[in-house]
mmCIF file of C-alpha atoms and ligand atoms in Angstrom:
data_model
loop_
_atom_site.group_PDB
_atom_site.id
_atom_site.type_symbol
_atom_site.label_atom_id
_atom_site.label_comp_id
_atom_site.label_asym_id
_atom_site.label_seq_id
_atom_site.Cartn_x
_atom_site.Cartn_y
_atom_site.Cartn_z
ATOM 1 C CA UNK A 8 23.604 7.823 -17.286
ATOM 2 C CA UNK A 9 21.362 7.261 -14.520
ATOM 3 C CA UNK A 10 24.074 8.430 -12.020
ATOM 4 C CA UNK A 11 24.560 11.778 -13.595
ATOM 5 C CA UNK A 12 20.639 12.089 -14.027
ATOM 6 C CA UNK A 13 20.572 12.299 -9.908
ATOM 7 C CA UNK A 14 21.607 15.752 -10.000
ATOM 8 C CA UNK A 15 18.828 17.248 -12.232
ATOM 9 C CA UNK A 16 17.031 19.613 -10.666
ATOM 10 C CA UNK A 17 13.302 19.939 -10.550
ATOM 11 C CA UNK A 18 12.233 21.962 -13.406
ATOM 12 C CA UNK A 19 11.044 25.707 -12.461
ATOM 13 C CA UNK A 20 7.364 25.718 -13.383
ATOM 14 C CA UNK A 21 6.771 22.106 -11.676
ATOM 15 C CA UNK A 22 3.990 23.677 -9.141
ATOM 16 C CA UNK A 23 2.211 24.819 -12.242
ATOM 17 C CA UNK A 24 1.266 20.912 -12.318
ATOM 18 C CA UNK A 25 -0.062 21.096 -8.653
ATOM 19 C CA UNK A 26 -3.592 22.000 -10.321
ATOM 20 C CA UNK A 27 -4.471 19.177 -12.738
ATOM 21 C CA UNK A 28 -2.441 16.478 -9.797
ATOM 22 C CA UNK A 29 -4.926 17.725 -7.344
ATOM 23 C CA UNK A 30 -7.944 17.444 -9.928
ATOM 24 C CA UNK A 31 -6.656 13.700 -10.425
ATOM 25 C CA UNK A 32 -6.385 13.241 -7.021
ATOM 26 C CA UNK A 33 -10.065 14.764 -6.050
ATOM 27 C CA UNK A 34 -11.529 12.536 -8.971
ATOM 28 C CA UNK A 35 -10.108 9.378 -7.301
ATOM 29 C CA UNK A 36 -11.765 9.713 -3.800
ATOM 30 C CA UNK A 37 -14.437 7.767 -3.510
ATOM 31 C CA UNK A 38 -17.885 9.487 -3.016
ATOM 32 C CA UNK A 39 -19.624 9.169 0.503
ATOM 33 C CA UNK A 40 -22.231 6.778 -0.679
ATOM 34 C CA UNK A 41 -20.049 4.345 -1.814
ATOM 35 C CA UNK A 42 -18.754 4.079 2.220
ATOM 36 C CA UNK A 43 -22.115 3.600 3.078
ATOM 37 C CA UNK A 44 -22.750 0.832 0.810
ATOM 38 C CA UNK A 45 -19.658 -0.829 1.859
ATOM 39 C CA UNK A 46 -20.721 -0.503 5.608
ATOM 40 C CA UNK A 47 -24.145 -2.161 4.291
ATOM 41 C CA UNK A 48 -22.470 -5.064 2.891
ATOM 42 C CA UNK A 49 -20.320 -5.514 5.906
ATOM 43 C CA UNK A 50 -23.004 -5.513 8.392
ATOM 44 C CA UNK A 51 -25.066 -8.145 6.089
ATOM 45 C CA UNK A 52 -21.946 -10.316 5.940
ATOM 46 C CA UNK A 53 -21.175 -10.021 9.848
ATOM 47 C CA UNK A 54 -24.747 -11.113 10.233
ATOM 48 C CA UNK A 55 -24.027 -14.413 8.563
ATOM 49 C CA UNK A 56 -20.793 -14.740 10.056
ATOM 50 C CA UNK A 57 -22.253 -14.247 13.794
ATOM 51 C CA UNK A 58 -24.867 -16.494 13.252
ATOM 52 C CA UNK A 59 -22.577 -19.533 12.418
ATOM 53 C CA UNK A 60 -19.385 -18.819 14.461
ATOM 54 C CA UNK A 61 -20.641 -16.547 17.807
ATOM 55 C CA UNK A 62 -17.290 -15.483 18.568
ATOM 56 C CA UNK A 63 -15.981 -14.537 15.074
ATOM 57 C CA UNK A 64 -15.844 -11.069 14.272
ATOM 58 C CA UNK A 65 -15.409 -9.101 10.911
ATOM 59 C CA UNK A 66 -12.740 -6.263 10.567
ATOM 60 C CA UNK A 67 -12.023 -4.413 7.485
ATOM 61 C CA UNK A 68 -8.475 -4.068 6.218
ATOM 62 C CA UNK A 69 -6.903 -2.815 3.071
ATOM 63 C CA UNK A 70 -7.448 -0.142 0.773
ATOM 64 C CA UNK A 71 -11.512 0.166 2.103
ATOM 65 C CA UNK A 72 -10.049 0.824 5.531
ATOM 66 C CA UNK A 73 -6.461 2.349 5.289
ATOM 67 C CA UNK A 74 -7.617 5.586 3.821
ATOM 68 C CA UNK A 75 -5.941 5.121 0.412
ATOM 69 C CA UNK A 76 -8.905 3.339 -1.309
ATOM 70 C CA UNK A 77 -10.010 4.782 -4.647
ATOM 71 C CA UNK A 78 -13.531 4.801 -5.872
ATOM 72 C CA UNK A 79 -14.787 1.268 -6.931
ATOM 73 C CA UNK A 80 -12.052 -0.787 -4.896
ATOM 74 C CA UNK A 81 -12.951 -4.230 -3.615
ATOM 75 C CA UNK A 82 -13.607 -4.850 -0.172
ATOM 76 C CA UNK A 83 -10.978 -6.506 1.992
ATOM 77 C CA UNK A 84 -12.443 -8.414 4.935
ATOM 78 C CA UNK A 85 -10.919 -10.342 7.497
ATOM 79 C CA UNK A 86 -12.755 -12.831 9.762
ATOM 80 C CA UNK A 87 -11.271 -12.644 13.411
ATOM 81 C CA UNK A 88 -11.938 -16.125 15.180
ATOM 82 C CA UNK A 89 -10.663 -15.983 18.625
ATOM 83 C CA UNK A 90 -9.349 -19.650 18.702
ATOM 84 C CA UNK A 91 -6.100 -19.149 16.689
ATOM 85 C CA UNK A 92 -5.937 -23.139 15.774
ATOM 86 C CA UNK A 93 -8.860 -23.365 13.788
ATOM 87 C CA UNK A 94 -8.919 -25.002 10.104
ATOM 88 C CA UNK A 95 -9.343 -22.220 8.241
ATOM 89 C CA UNK A 96 -10.210 -24.174 5.050
ATOM 90 C CA UNK A 97 -12.952 -25.640 6.511
ATOM 91 C CA UNK A 98 -14.296 -22.242 7.938
ATOM 92 C CA UNK A 99 -13.820 -21.097 4.368
ATOM 93 C CA UNK A 100 -15.528 -24.057 2.284
ATOM 94 C CA UNK A 101 -18.717 -23.578 5.515
ATOM 95 C CA UNK A 102 -18.726 -19.912 4.691
ATOM 96 C CA UNK A 103 -18.681 -20.373 1.176
ATOM 97 C CA UNK A 104 -21.527 -22.286 1.266
ATOM 98 C CA UNK A 105 -23.446 -20.265 3.505
ATOM 99 C CA UNK A 106 -22.965 -17.240 1.415
ATOM 100 C CA UNK A 107 -23.816 -19.283 -1.745
ATOM 101 C CA UNK A 108 -27.117 -19.978 -0.110
ATOM 102 C CA UNK A 109 -27.607 -16.317 0.831
ATOM 103 C CA UNK A 110 -27.635 -15.663 -2.754
ATOM 104 C CA UNK A 111 -24.334 -14.006 -2.989
ATOM 105 C CA UNK A 112 -22.743 -14.166 -6.594
ATOM 106 C CA UNK A 113 -19.486 -15.401 -8.159
ATOM 107 C CA UNK A 114 -18.504 -17.000 -4.613
ATOM 108 C CA UNK A 115 -15.236 -18.886 -4.835
ATOM 109 C CA UNK A 116 -13.102 -20.464 -1.996
ATOM 110 C CA UNK A 117 -9.406 -20.352 -2.717
ATOM 111 C CA UNK A 118 -8.462 -22.648 0.285
ATOM 112 C CA UNK A 119 -4.738 -23.679 -1.351
ATOM 113 C CA UNK A 120 -3.742 -19.612 -1.944
ATOM 114 C CA UNK A 121 -0.636 -18.537 -0.162
ATOM 115 C CA UNK A 122 -3.679 -16.368 1.726
ATOM 116 C CA UNK A 123 -6.562 -18.522 1.568
ATOM 117 C CA UNK A 124 -9.592 -16.302 0.847
ATOM 118 C CA UNK A 125 -13.106 -16.279 -0.108
ATOM 119 C CA UNK A 126 -14.122 -14.063 -3.390
ATOM 120 C CA UNK A 127 -17.707 -13.024 -4.177
ATOM 121 C CA UNK A 128 -19.705 -10.392 -5.289
ATOM 122 C CA UNK A 129 -22.718 -8.571 -3.507
ATOM 123 C CA UNK A 130 -25.722 -8.255 -6.024
ATOM 124 C CA UNK A 131 -26.857 -5.885 -3.828
ATOM 125 C CA UNK A 132 -24.346 -3.055 -3.789
ATOM 126 C CA UNK A 133 -22.303 -4.348 -6.595
ATOM 127 C CA UNK A 134 -19.459 -4.498 -4.806
ATOM 128 C CA UNK A 135 -16.755 -7.271 -4.882
ATOM 129 C CA UNK A 136 -15.278 -8.854 -1.859
ATOM 130 C CA UNK A 137 -12.454 -10.846 -0.561
ATOM 131 C CA UNK A 138 -12.387 -12.605 2.947
ATOM 132 C CA UNK A 139 -9.494 -13.948 4.520
ATOM 133 C CA UNK A 140 -9.279 -15.377 7.983
ATOM 134 C CA UNK A 141 -7.052 -14.536 11.167
ATOM 135 C CA UNK A 142 -4.704 -12.174 8.989
ATOM 136 C CA UNK A 143 -4.550 -9.679 12.240
ATOM 137 C CA UNK A 144 -1.190 -7.958 11.086
ATOM 138 C CA UNK A 145 -2.929 -6.838 7.966
ATOM 139 C CA UNK A 146 -5.641 -5.081 10.197
ATOM 140 C CA UNK A 147 -2.897 -3.814 11.855
ATOM 141 C CA UNK A 148 -0.801 -2.380 9.398
ATOM 142 C CA UNK A 149 -4.161 -1.004 7.826
ATOM 143 C CA UNK A 150 -4.450 0.888 10.998
ATOM 144 C CA UNK A 151 -0.574 2.006 10.652
ATOM 145 C CA UNK A 152 -1.184 3.262 7.221
ATOM 146 C CA UNK A 153 -4.731 5.058 8.097
ATOM 147 C CA UNK A 154 -2.502 6.991 11.074
ATOM 148 C CA UNK A 155 -0.023 8.281 8.947
ATOM 149 C CA UNK A 156 -2.367 9.237 6.224
ATOM 150 C CA UNK A 157 -4.065 11.756 9.052
ATOM 151 C CA UNK A 158 -0.679 13.450 9.695
ATOM 152 C CA UNK A 159 -0.548 15.253 6.183
ATOM 153 C CA UNK A 160 -2.785 15.174 3.570
ATOM 154 C CA UNK A 161 0.250 15.348 0.858
ATOM 155 C CA UNK A 162 0.613 11.947 1.683
ATOM 156 C CA UNK A 163 -2.820 10.349 0.496
ATOM 157 C CA UNK A 164 -2.719 12.816 -2.339
ATOM 158 C CA UNK A 165 0.856 11.566 -3.517
ATOM 159 C CA UNK A 166 -0.323 7.945 -2.965
ATOM 160 C CA UNK A 167 -3.423 8.246 -4.851
ATOM 161 C CA UNK A 168 -1.468 9.605 -7.601
ATOM 162 C CA UNK A 169 1.133 7.192 -7.505
ATOM 163 C CA UNK A 170 -1.172 4.136 -7.298
ATOM 164 C CA UNK A 171 -3.415 5.539 -9.915
ATOM 165 C CA UNK A 172 0.182 5.748 -12.224
ATOM 166 C CA UNK A 173 0.447 2.049 -11.204
ATOM 167 C CA UNK A 174 -2.719 0.773 -12.217
ATOM 168 C CA UNK A 175 -2.170 2.708 -15.487
ATOM 169 C CA UNK A 176 1.092 1.432 -16.320
ATOM 170 C CA UNK A 177 0.289 -2.275 -15.526
ATOM 171 C CA UNK A 178 2.672 -2.180 -12.711
ATOM 172 C CA UNK A 179 0.374 -3.051 -9.718
ATOM 173 C CA UNK A 180 0.028 -6.554 -10.746
ATOM 174 C CA UNK A 181 1.739 -8.872 -7.963
ATOM 175 C CA UNK A 182 1.125 -11.989 -10.174
ATOM 176 C CA UNK A 183 3.533 -10.522 -12.821
ATOM 177 C CA UNK A 184 6.316 -9.333 -10.069
ATOM 178 C CA UNK A 185 5.367 -5.921 -10.037
ATOM 179 C CA UNK A 186 4.276 -4.287 -6.818
ATOM 180 C CA UNK A 187 1.139 -4.109 -4.717
ATOM 181 C CA UNK A 188 -0.764 -0.773 -3.705
ATOM 182 C CA UNK A 189 0.479 -1.682 -0.126
ATOM 183 C CA UNK A 190 4.118 -1.417 -1.495
ATOM 184 C CA UNK A 191 3.843 1.851 -3.065
ATOM 185 C CA UNK A 192 1.882 3.353 0.101
ATOM 186 C CA UNK A 193 5.169 2.238 2.031
ATOM 187 C CA UNK A 194 7.252 3.963 -0.622
ATOM 188 C CA UNK A 195 5.512 7.061 -0.293
ATOM 189 C CA UNK A 196 5.637 7.122 3.418
ATOM 190 C CA UNK A 197 9.554 6.445 3.097
ATOM 191 C CA UNK A 198 9.931 9.292 0.691
ATOM 192 C CA UNK A 199 7.833 11.771 2.385
ATOM 193 C CA UNK A 200 9.928 10.891 6.079
ATOM 194 C CA UNK A 201 13.110 11.841 4.034
ATOM 195 C CA UNK A 202 12.120 15.127 2.852
ATOM 196 C CA UNK A 203 14.205 18.129 4.269
ATOM 197 C CA UNK A 204 12.533 19.293 6.214
ATOM 198 C CA UNK A 205 10.649 16.298 6.832
ATOM 199 C CA UNK A 206 6.828 15.755 5.794
ATOM 200 C CA UNK A 207 6.155 12.876 7.919
ATOM 201 C CA UNK A 208 7.608 11.329 11.321
ATOM 202 C CA UNK A 209 8.526 8.035 11.940
ATOM 203 C CA UNK A 210 5.541 6.556 14.129
ATOM 204 C CA UNK A 211 7.634 3.606 15.760
ATOM 205 C CA UNK A 212 10.544 5.235 16.496
ATOM 206 C CA UNK A 213 9.148 7.706 19.043
ATOM 207 C CA UNK A 214 9.647 7.200 22.800
ATOM 208 C CA UNK A 215 6.325 7.090 23.548
ATOM 209 C CA UNK A 216 4.032 4.088 22.655
ATOM 210 C CA UNK A 217 0.203 4.790 22.553
ATOM 211 C CA UNK A 218 -0.874 1.410 20.523
ATOM 212 C CA UNK A 219 0.415 -2.002 21.483
ATOM 213 C CA UNK A 220 -0.667 -5.351 20.398
ATOM 214 C CA UNK A 221 1.328 -8.599 20.046
ATOM 215 C CA UNK A 222 -0.193 -10.327 16.721
ATOM 216 C CA UNK A 223 1.270 -13.964 15.918
ATOM 217 C CA UNK A 224 4.216 -13.529 18.246
ATOM 218 C CA UNK A 225 5.249 -10.094 16.538
ATOM 219 C CA UNK A 226 5.451 -6.954 18.642
ATOM 220 C CA UNK A 227 3.017 -4.133 16.932
ATOM 221 C CA UNK A 228 4.042 -0.902 18.772
ATOM 222 C CA UNK A 229 3.682 2.758 17.979
ATOM 223 C CA UNK A 230 2.794 6.116 18.550
ATOM 224 C CA UNK A 231 -0.738 6.246 17.398
ATOM 225 C CA UNK A 232 -2.332 9.655 18.601
ATOM 226 C CA UNK A 233 -1.554 11.313 15.506
ATOM 227 C CA UNK A 234 -3.867 14.201 15.749
ATOM 228 C CA UNK A 235 -0.808 15.724 17.974
ATOM 229 C CA UNK A 236 1.515 15.696 14.834
ATOM 230 C CA UNK A 237 -1.110 17.404 12.345
ATOM 231 C CA UNK A 238 1.554 20.318 12.238
ATOM 232 C CA UNK A 239 4.526 18.222 11.673
ATOM 233 C CA UNK A 240 5.191 18.681 7.939
ATOM 234 C CA UNK A 241 4.312 22.711 8.256
ATOM 235 C CA UNK A 242 8.158 23.722 8.081
ATOM 236 C CA UNK A 243 7.925 21.759 4.384
ATOM 237 C CA UNK A 244 5.972 23.636 1.814
ATOM 238 C CA UNK A 245 6.632 21.706 -1.019
ATOM 239 C CA UNK A 246 3.533 21.225 -3.336
ATOM 240 C CA UNK A 247 2.212 17.665 -4.147
ATOM 241 C CA UNK A 248 3.665 18.529 -7.842
ATOM 242 C CA UNK A 249 7.365 18.741 -6.781
ATOM 243 C CA UNK A 250 6.884 15.515 -4.496
ATOM 244 C CA UNK A 251 5.486 13.215 -7.361
ATOM 245 C CA UNK A 252 8.413 14.660 -9.308
ATOM 246 C CA UNK A 253 10.575 13.930 -6.590
ATOM 247 C CA UNK A 254 9.153 10.171 -5.724
ATOM 248 C CA UNK A 255 9.681 8.961 -9.624
ATOM 249 C CA UNK A 256 13.067 11.044 -9.795
ATOM 250 C CA UNK A 257 14.017 8.966 -6.423
ATOM 251 C CA UNK A 258 13.158 5.408 -7.619
ATOM 252 C CA UNK A 259 14.478 6.770 -11.032
ATOM 253 C CA UNK A 260 18.013 7.624 -10.314
ATOM 254 C CA UNK A 261 18.818 7.968 -6.433
ATOM 255 C CA UNK A 262 17.512 4.881 -4.967
ATOM 256 C CA UNK A 263 20.528 2.460 -4.444
ATOM 257 C CA UNK A 264 18.850 -0.868 -5.551
ATOM 258 C CA UNK A 265 21.858 -2.841 -5.134
ATOM 259 C CA UNK A 266 22.628 -2.244 -1.668
ATOM 260 C CA UNK A 267 19.781 -0.708 0.372
ATOM 261 C CA UNK A 268 16.476 -1.488 1.841
ATOM 262 C CA UNK A 269 13.735 1.165 2.546
ATOM 263 C CA UNK A 270 12.556 0.892 5.965
ATOM 264 C CA UNK A 271 9.381 3.116 7.037
ATOM 265 C CA UNK A 272 9.797 1.072 10.757
ATOM 266 C CA UNK A 273 13.408 2.946 11.477
ATOM 267 C CA UNK A 274 13.044 5.980 9.143
ATOM 268 C CA UNK A 275 15.910 4.864 7.156
ATOM 269 C CA UNK A 276 17.588 2.884 4.657
ATOM 270 C CA UNK A 277 18.859 -0.511 6.146
ATOM 271 C CA UNK A 278 21.665 -2.092 4.051
ATOM 272 C CA UNK A 279 20.725 -5.431 2.423
ATOM 273 C CA UNK A 280 23.613 -7.319 4.077
ATOM 274 C CA UNK A 281 22.184 -6.245 7.805
ATOM 275 C CA UNK A 282 19.048 -8.313 6.693
ATOM 276 C CA UNK A 283 20.608 -11.172 4.866
ATOM 277 C CA UNK A 284 18.672 -9.848 1.693
ATOM 278 C CA UNK A 285 21.663 -9.863 -0.588
ATOM 279 C CA UNK A 286 21.084 -13.317 -2.673
ATOM 280 C CA UNK A 287 18.106 -15.124 -4.086
ATOM 281 C CA UNK A 288 16.626 -17.489 -1.130
ATOM 282 C CA UNK A 289 13.799 -19.732 -2.946
ATOM 283 C CA UNK A 290 11.775 -17.390 -5.165
ATOM 284 C CA UNK A 291 12.768 -14.300 -3.326
ATOM 285 C CA UNK A 292 15.270 -12.203 -4.952
ATOM 286 C CA UNK A 293 15.241 -9.186 -3.287
ATOM 287 C CA UNK A 294 15.996 -6.721 -6.178
ATOM 288 C CA UNK A 295 14.072 -4.121 -4.810
ATOM 289 C CA UNK A 296 13.554 -4.228 -0.953
ATOM 290 C CA UNK A 297 10.684 -2.873 0.992
ATOM 291 C CA UNK A 298 10.769 -3.903 4.517
ATOM 292 C CA UNK A 299 7.320 -4.612 6.125
ATOM 293 C CA UNK A 300 7.121 -2.212 9.038
ATOM 294 C CA UNK A 301 5.714 -5.379 11.458
ATOM 295 C CA UNK A 302 6.755 -8.642 9.889
ATOM 296 C CA UNK A 303 10.577 -6.985 9.299
ATOM 297 C CA UNK A 304 11.624 -10.462 7.806
ATOM 298 C CA UNK A 305 8.842 -9.780 5.138
ATOM 299 C CA UNK A 306 10.133 -7.949 1.726
ATOM 300 C CA UNK A 307 7.418 -6.540 -0.190
ATOM 301 C CA UNK A 308 9.456 -6.401 -3.186
ATOM 302 C CA UNK A 309 10.086 -10.239 -3.203
ATOM 303 C CA UNK A 310 7.767 -10.654 -5.950
ATOM 304 C CA UNK A 311 9.842 -8.924 -8.378
ATOM 305 C CA UNK A 312 11.959 -10.787 -10.514
ATOM 306 C CA UNK A 313 15.014 -10.169 -13.221
ATOM 307 C CA UNK A 314 12.422 -9.227 -15.699
ATOM 308 C CA UNK A 315 9.829 -7.005 -13.770
ATOM 309 C CA UNK A 316 12.733 -5.089 -12.244
ATOM 310 C CA UNK A 317 13.495 -4.084 -15.516
ATOM 311 C CA UNK A 318 9.800 -3.119 -16.083
ATOM 312 C CA UNK A 319 9.635 -0.987 -13.008
ATOM 313 C CA UNK A 320 12.593 0.862 -13.035
ATOM 314 C CA UNK A 321 11.963 1.796 -16.945
ATOM 315 C CA UNK A 322 8.608 3.062 -15.679
ATOM 316 C CA UNK A 323 9.667 5.079 -12.711
ATOM 317 C CA UNK A 324 12.480 6.750 -15.772
ATOM 318 C CA UNK A 325 9.870 7.236 -17.946
ATOM 319 C CA UNK A 326 7.716 9.047 -15.121
ATOM 320 C CA UNK A 327 10.503 11.055 -14.086
ATOM 321 C CA UNK A 328 11.358 12.074 -17.692
ATOM 322 C CA UNK A 329 7.824 12.993 -18.703
ATOM 323 C CA UNK A 330 7.341 15.148 -15.607
ATOM 324 C CA UNK A 331 10.614 16.896 -16.018
ATOM 325 C CA UNK A 332 10.164 17.468 -19.721
ATOM 326 C CA UNK A 333 6.690 17.559 -21.356
ATOM 327 C CA UNK A 334 4.743 20.870 -21.574
ATOM 328 C CA UNK A 335 1.408 19.096 -20.156
ATOM 329 C CA UNK A 336 2.664 15.718 -18.564
ATOM 330 C CA UNK A 337 -0.535 14.672 -16.575
ATOM 331 C CA UNK A 338 -2.102 13.121 -20.057
ATOM 332 C CA UNK A 339 1.205 11.419 -20.886
ATOM 333 C CA UNK A 340 2.128 10.347 -17.163
ATOM 334 C CA UNK A 341 -1.121 7.937 -16.811
ATOM 335 C CA UNK A 342 -1.421 6.743 -20.543
ATOM 336 C CA UNK A 343 -2.238 3.156 -20.710
ATOM 337 C CA UNK A 344 0.248 1.028 -21.458
HETATM 338 N N1 LIG B 412 -1.281 -6.754 2.789
HETATM 339 C C1 LIG B 412 -0.049 -7.476 3.736
HETATM 340 N N2 LIG B 412 1.009 -7.834 3.325
HETATM 341 C C2 LIG B 412 1.470 -7.727 1.241
HETATM 342 C C3 LIG B 412 0.077 -7.156 0.709
HETATM 343 C C4 LIG B 412 -0.987 -6.776 1.254
HETATM 344 O O1 LIG B 412 0.040 -7.340 4.734
HETATM 345 N N3 LIG B 412 2.388 -8.273 0.806
HETATM 346 C C5 LIG B 412 -2.329 -6.456 3.306
HETATM 347 C C6 LIG B 412 -2.090 -4.875 3.629
HETATM 348 O O2 LIG B 412 -3.157 -4.684 5.002
HETATM 349 C C7 LIG B 412 -2.925 -4.149 2.703
HETATM 350 C C8 LIG B 412 -4.015 -5.254 2.263
HETATM 351 O O3 LIG B 412 -3.535 -6.296 2.399
HETATM 352 O O4 LIG B 412 -3.755 -2.957 3.098
HETATM 353 C C9 LIG B 412 -4.542 -5.012 1.039
HETATM 354 O O5 LIG B 412 -3.434 -5.051 0.047
HETATM 355 P P1 LIG B 412 -3.241 -4.515 -1.606
HETATM 356 O O6 LIG B 412 -4.332 -5.241 -2.350
HETATM 357 O O7 LIG B 412 -2.013 -4.489 -1.910
HETATM 358 O O8 LIG B 412 -3.754 -2.761 -1.144
HETATM 359 P P2 LIG B 412 -4.882 -2.103 -1.228
HETATM 360 O O9 LIG B 412 -4.637 -0.953 -0.165
HETATM 361 O O10 LIG B 412 -6.532 -2.900 -0.571
HETATM 362 O O11 LIG B 412 -5.007 -1.439 -2.237
HETATM 363 P P3 LIG B 412 -6.153 -1.471 -3.753
HETATM 364 O O12 LIG B 412 -7.001 -0.238 -3.800
HETATM 365 O O13 LIG B 412 -5.190 -1.665 -4.896
HETATM 366 O O14 LIG B 412 -7.129 -2.897 -3.635
HETATM 367 MG MG1 LIG B 413 -7.757 -4.228 -1.582
#
């Protein structure tokens, strides 16, 4: 049945959904004051850190810096220490102690997590924040996402709506086997790279490299002068409504889960066999495969298990059916699960 639905044409009146979907997008954009508060918190954290470790700096990453942040998101902060061989746990414990003394609330050092972090809440701005150490790849992939977002406004529009849908439907919980926000944004970029004509280029495939860093022995190189690409998608006039429908239609009926990996790095789908992602290795089952653009051995879908893949695919299908058939799909689409 899924195979036959693949050929369903988009409903004729799809563009009437443009106005309500854009209204949802606008309502999710954080107000200017929120950015100011985030900067205020970053400055006070940086003072405290530099005081203790003069050669350390703080960088923002994640949704507060990649331009895919909705209102009231947590702040993701990375402490970058020049010395790569530092004892992260030791620094985190010491920093947690200093933060507590400086009256930050709910300070917790999670030193045994896969990515060790400190969690805290700032009583002044009310913002919650995670601090990790030397996670420079995350800072770099944050910049890549931000650069893509500059090229065509339909990317942030689509990604905000998809993230909002995922949070409403409970499928944005990596600890329960569903996907991270980062994974959803990569799925949106891949989708827009494959429209006909394409709405986004592939920044890592261009011959000209304008940004180059080697991070944890991984070469991160791409074309980052995106102001020159602002008209890239102008031959495609699809509305955000058609794209939202197309996104869910793709993940419900068109994606070849059994055989392919999506890769924004190469602007293509790669075979699972080529990446040796065909079988379960340890906990990684590779049931939906999303290649990290820099850490190419990292499958963002590795958190998905045999139960959550079913949940995810049913949710993609539910969204596609609602968008295809409901007279007023918006409310139903984002209905809390
Ligand atoms: N990240 C990563 N690898 C992952 C998950 C996350 O490198 N497997 C990094 C990315 O830099 C990402 C950041 O961690 O931007 C934060 O991830 P996530 O919380 O999924 O995304 P946010 O954009 O912060 O989304 P939200 O608004 O839901 O917090
Ligand atoms: Mg975040």
